[in-house]
Coordinates of C-alpha atoms in Angstrom, one line a residue:
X1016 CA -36.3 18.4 14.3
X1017 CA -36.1 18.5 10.6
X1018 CA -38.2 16.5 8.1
X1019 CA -36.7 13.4 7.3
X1020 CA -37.7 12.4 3.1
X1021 CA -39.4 9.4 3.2
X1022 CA -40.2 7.3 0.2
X1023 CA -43.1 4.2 -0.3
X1024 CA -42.2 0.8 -0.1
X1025 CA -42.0 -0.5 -3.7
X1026 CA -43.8 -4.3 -2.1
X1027 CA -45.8 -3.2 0.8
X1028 CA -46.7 0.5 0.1
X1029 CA -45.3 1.5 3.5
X1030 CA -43.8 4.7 4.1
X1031 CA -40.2 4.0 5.0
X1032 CA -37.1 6.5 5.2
X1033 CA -35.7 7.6 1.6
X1034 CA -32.0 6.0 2.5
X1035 CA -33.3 2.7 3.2
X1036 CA -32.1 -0.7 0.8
X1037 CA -34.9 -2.9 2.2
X1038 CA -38.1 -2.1 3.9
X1039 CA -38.1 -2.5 7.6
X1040 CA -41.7 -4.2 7.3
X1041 CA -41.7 -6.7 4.3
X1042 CA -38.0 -6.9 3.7
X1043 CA -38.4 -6.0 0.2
X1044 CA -35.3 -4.6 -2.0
X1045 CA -35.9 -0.9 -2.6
X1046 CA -34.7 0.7 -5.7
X1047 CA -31.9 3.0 -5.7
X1048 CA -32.5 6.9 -5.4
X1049 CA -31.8 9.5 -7.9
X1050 CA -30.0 12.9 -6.2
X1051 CA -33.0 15.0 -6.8
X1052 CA -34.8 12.5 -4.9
X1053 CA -32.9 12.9 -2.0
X1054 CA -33.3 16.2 0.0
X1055 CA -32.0 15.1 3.9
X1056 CA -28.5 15.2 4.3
X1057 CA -28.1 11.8 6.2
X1058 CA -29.4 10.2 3.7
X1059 CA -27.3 12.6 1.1
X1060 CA -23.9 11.6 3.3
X1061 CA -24.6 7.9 3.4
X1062 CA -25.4 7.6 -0.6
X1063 CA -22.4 9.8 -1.5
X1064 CA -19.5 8.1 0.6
X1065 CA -18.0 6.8 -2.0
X1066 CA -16.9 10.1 -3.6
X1067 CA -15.3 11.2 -0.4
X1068 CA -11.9 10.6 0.3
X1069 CA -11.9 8.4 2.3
X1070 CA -14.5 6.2 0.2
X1071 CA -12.2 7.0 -2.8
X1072 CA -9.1 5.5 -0.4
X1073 CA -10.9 2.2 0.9
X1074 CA -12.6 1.7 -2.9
X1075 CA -8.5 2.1 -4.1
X1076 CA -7.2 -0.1 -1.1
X1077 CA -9.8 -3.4 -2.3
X1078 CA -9.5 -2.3 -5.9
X1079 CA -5.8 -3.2 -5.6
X1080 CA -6.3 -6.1 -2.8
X1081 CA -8.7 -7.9 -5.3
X1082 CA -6.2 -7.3 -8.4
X1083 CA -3.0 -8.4 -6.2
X1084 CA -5.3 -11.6 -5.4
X1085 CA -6.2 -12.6 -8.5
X1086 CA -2.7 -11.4 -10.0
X1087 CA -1.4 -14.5 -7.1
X1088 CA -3.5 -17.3 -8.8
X1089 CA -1.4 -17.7 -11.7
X1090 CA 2.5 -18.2 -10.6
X1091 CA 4.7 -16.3 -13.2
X1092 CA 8.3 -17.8 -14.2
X1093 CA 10.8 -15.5 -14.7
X1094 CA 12.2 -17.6 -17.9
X1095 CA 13.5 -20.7 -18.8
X1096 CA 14.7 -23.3 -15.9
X1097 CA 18.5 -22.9 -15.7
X1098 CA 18.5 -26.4 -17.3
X1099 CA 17.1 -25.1 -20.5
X1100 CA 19.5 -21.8 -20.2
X1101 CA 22.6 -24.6 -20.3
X1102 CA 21.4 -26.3 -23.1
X1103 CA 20.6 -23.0 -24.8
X1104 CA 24.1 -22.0 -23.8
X1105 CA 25.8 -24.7 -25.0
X1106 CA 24.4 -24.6 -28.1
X1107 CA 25.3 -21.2 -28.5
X1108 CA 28.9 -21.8 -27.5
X1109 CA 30.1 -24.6 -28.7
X1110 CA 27.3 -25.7 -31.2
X1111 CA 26.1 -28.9 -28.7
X1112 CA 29.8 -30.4 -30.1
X1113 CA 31.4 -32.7 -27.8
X1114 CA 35.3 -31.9 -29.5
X1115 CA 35.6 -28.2 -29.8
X1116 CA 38.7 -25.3 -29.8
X1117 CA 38.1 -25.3 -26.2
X1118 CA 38.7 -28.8 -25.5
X1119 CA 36.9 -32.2 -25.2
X1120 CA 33.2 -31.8 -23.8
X1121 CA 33.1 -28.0 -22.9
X1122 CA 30.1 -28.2 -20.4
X1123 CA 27.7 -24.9 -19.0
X1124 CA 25.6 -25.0 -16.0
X1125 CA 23.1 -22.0 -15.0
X1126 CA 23.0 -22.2 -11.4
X1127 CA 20.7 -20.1 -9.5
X1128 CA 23.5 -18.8 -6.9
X1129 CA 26.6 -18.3 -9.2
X1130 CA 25.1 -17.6 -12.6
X1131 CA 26.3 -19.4 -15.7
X1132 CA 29.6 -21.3 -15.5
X1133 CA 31.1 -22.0 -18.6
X1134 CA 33.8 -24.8 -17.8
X1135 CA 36.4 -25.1 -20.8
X1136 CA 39.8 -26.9 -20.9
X1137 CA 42.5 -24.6 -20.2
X1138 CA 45.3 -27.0 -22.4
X1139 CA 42.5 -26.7 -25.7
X1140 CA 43.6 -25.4 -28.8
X1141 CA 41.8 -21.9 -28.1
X1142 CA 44.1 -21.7 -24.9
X1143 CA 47.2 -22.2 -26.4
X1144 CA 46.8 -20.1 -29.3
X1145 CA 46.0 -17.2 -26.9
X1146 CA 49.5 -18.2 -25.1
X1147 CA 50.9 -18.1 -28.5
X1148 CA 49.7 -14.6 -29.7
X1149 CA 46.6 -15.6 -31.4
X1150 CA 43.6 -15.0 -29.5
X1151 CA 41.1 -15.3 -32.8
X1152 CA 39.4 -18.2 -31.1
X1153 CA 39.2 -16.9 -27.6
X1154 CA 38.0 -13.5 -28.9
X1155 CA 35.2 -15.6 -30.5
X1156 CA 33.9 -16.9 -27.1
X1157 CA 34.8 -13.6 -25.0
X1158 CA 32.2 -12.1 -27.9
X1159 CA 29.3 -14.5 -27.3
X1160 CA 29.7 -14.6 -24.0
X1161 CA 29.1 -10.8 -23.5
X1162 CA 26.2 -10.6 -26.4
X1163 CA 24.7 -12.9 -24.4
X1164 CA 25.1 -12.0 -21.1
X1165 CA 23.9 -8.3 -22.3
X1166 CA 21.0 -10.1 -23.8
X1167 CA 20.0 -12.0 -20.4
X1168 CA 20.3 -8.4 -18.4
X1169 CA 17.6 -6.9 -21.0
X1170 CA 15.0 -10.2 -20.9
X1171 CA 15.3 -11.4 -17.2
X1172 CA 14.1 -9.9 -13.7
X1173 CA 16.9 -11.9 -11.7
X1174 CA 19.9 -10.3 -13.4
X1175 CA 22.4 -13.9 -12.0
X1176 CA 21.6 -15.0 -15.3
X1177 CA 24.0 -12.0 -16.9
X1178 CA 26.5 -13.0 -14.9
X1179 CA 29.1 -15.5 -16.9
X1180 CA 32.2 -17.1 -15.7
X1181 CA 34.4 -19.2 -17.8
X1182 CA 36.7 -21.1 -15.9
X1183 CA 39.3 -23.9 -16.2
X1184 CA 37.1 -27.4 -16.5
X1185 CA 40.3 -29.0 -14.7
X1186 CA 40.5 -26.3 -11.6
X1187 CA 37.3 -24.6 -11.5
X1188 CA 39.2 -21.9 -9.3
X1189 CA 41.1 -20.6 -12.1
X1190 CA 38.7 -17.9 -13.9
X1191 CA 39.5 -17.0 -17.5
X1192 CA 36.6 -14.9 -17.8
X1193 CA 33.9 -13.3 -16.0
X1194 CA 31.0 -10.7 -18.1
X1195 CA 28.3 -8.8 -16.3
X1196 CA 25.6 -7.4 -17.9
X1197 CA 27.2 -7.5 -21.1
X1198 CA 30.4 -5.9 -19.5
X1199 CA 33.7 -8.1 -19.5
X1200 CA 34.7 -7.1 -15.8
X1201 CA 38.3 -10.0 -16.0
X1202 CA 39.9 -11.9 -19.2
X1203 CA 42.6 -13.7 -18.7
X1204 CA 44.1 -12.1 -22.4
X1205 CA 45.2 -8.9 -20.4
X1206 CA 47.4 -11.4 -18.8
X1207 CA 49.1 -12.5 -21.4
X1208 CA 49.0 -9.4 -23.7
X1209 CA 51.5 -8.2 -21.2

């Protein structure tokens, strides 16, 4: 049987094995050996676990179950409530004016399903002078609408906010635009370009 290092209590003055934390007589904390002062390889196995493997693996695995915990204290919002993205949004659009090109009281609503809805009147100004040959005004809107859409892709997680549709305030099935990421993906001006 080999030798097994052995070390003196640090309270008692008992001779206890080197690998031990507390003496087995008086209870005492013992200090924490050096590698030189460990010569059994027990001892040597149960001091160095944590540079196996293994000990690496389990000391990643709570590492990254402690970080994920404390990461799931604080609740993190991706952006503004779609509220304050309609506001924002009309604002942006239609300068929070109740009597614009697009008609009276243009209104936008973020929802969380659909993305933004952008309800203008389909007999405003803007309208007609696209039927007419003059799209200046509905250019203007097509233009923010994909700016800010392709801004929306680049700042939120939940990409529904880069997703516009401007429809008709009067049939809300009649689309006169949609713009994804940026990307105008229908305008009604190709219809009438023809």
């Amino acid at each position: 049987m080999a030798q097994e290092t052995t070390k003196k209590c640090v309270m008692c003055g008992k001779t206890i094995p080197a690998y031990s934390n507390f003496c087995p007589y008086c209870g005492a904390k013992q200090p924490w050996l050096e590698d030189d002062e460990v010569q059994n390889k027990d001892a040597r196995k149960l001091l160095k676990w944590y540079q196996k493997p293994v000990g690496k693996f389990v000391t990643l695995v709570v590492s990254a179950i402690v970080i994920l915990w404390f990461g799931s204290l604080f609740s993190l919002q991706d952006g503004p409530g779609h509220n304050k993205v309609a506001r924002e949004l009309t604002q942006y659009f239609f300068n929070a004016q109740d009597h614009t090109p697009y008609g009276d009281k243009p209104s936008v609503k973020a929802d969380k399903k659909k993305g933004v809805i952008v309800k203008i009147d389909q007999s405003s100004k803007a309208m007609k002078n696209l039927k007419a040959g003059k799209p200046a005004q509905w250019n203007y809107l097509v233009k923010r609408a994909q700016n800010r859409s392709k801004a929306f892709s680049g700042i939120y997680a939940d990409q529904i906010n880069a997703k516009f549709k401007v429809v008709d305030k009067h049939n809300p099935k009649k689309v006169l635009l949609k713009v994804n990421q940026g990307k105008v993906t229908y305008n009604i001006t190709d219809k009438y370009s023809k």
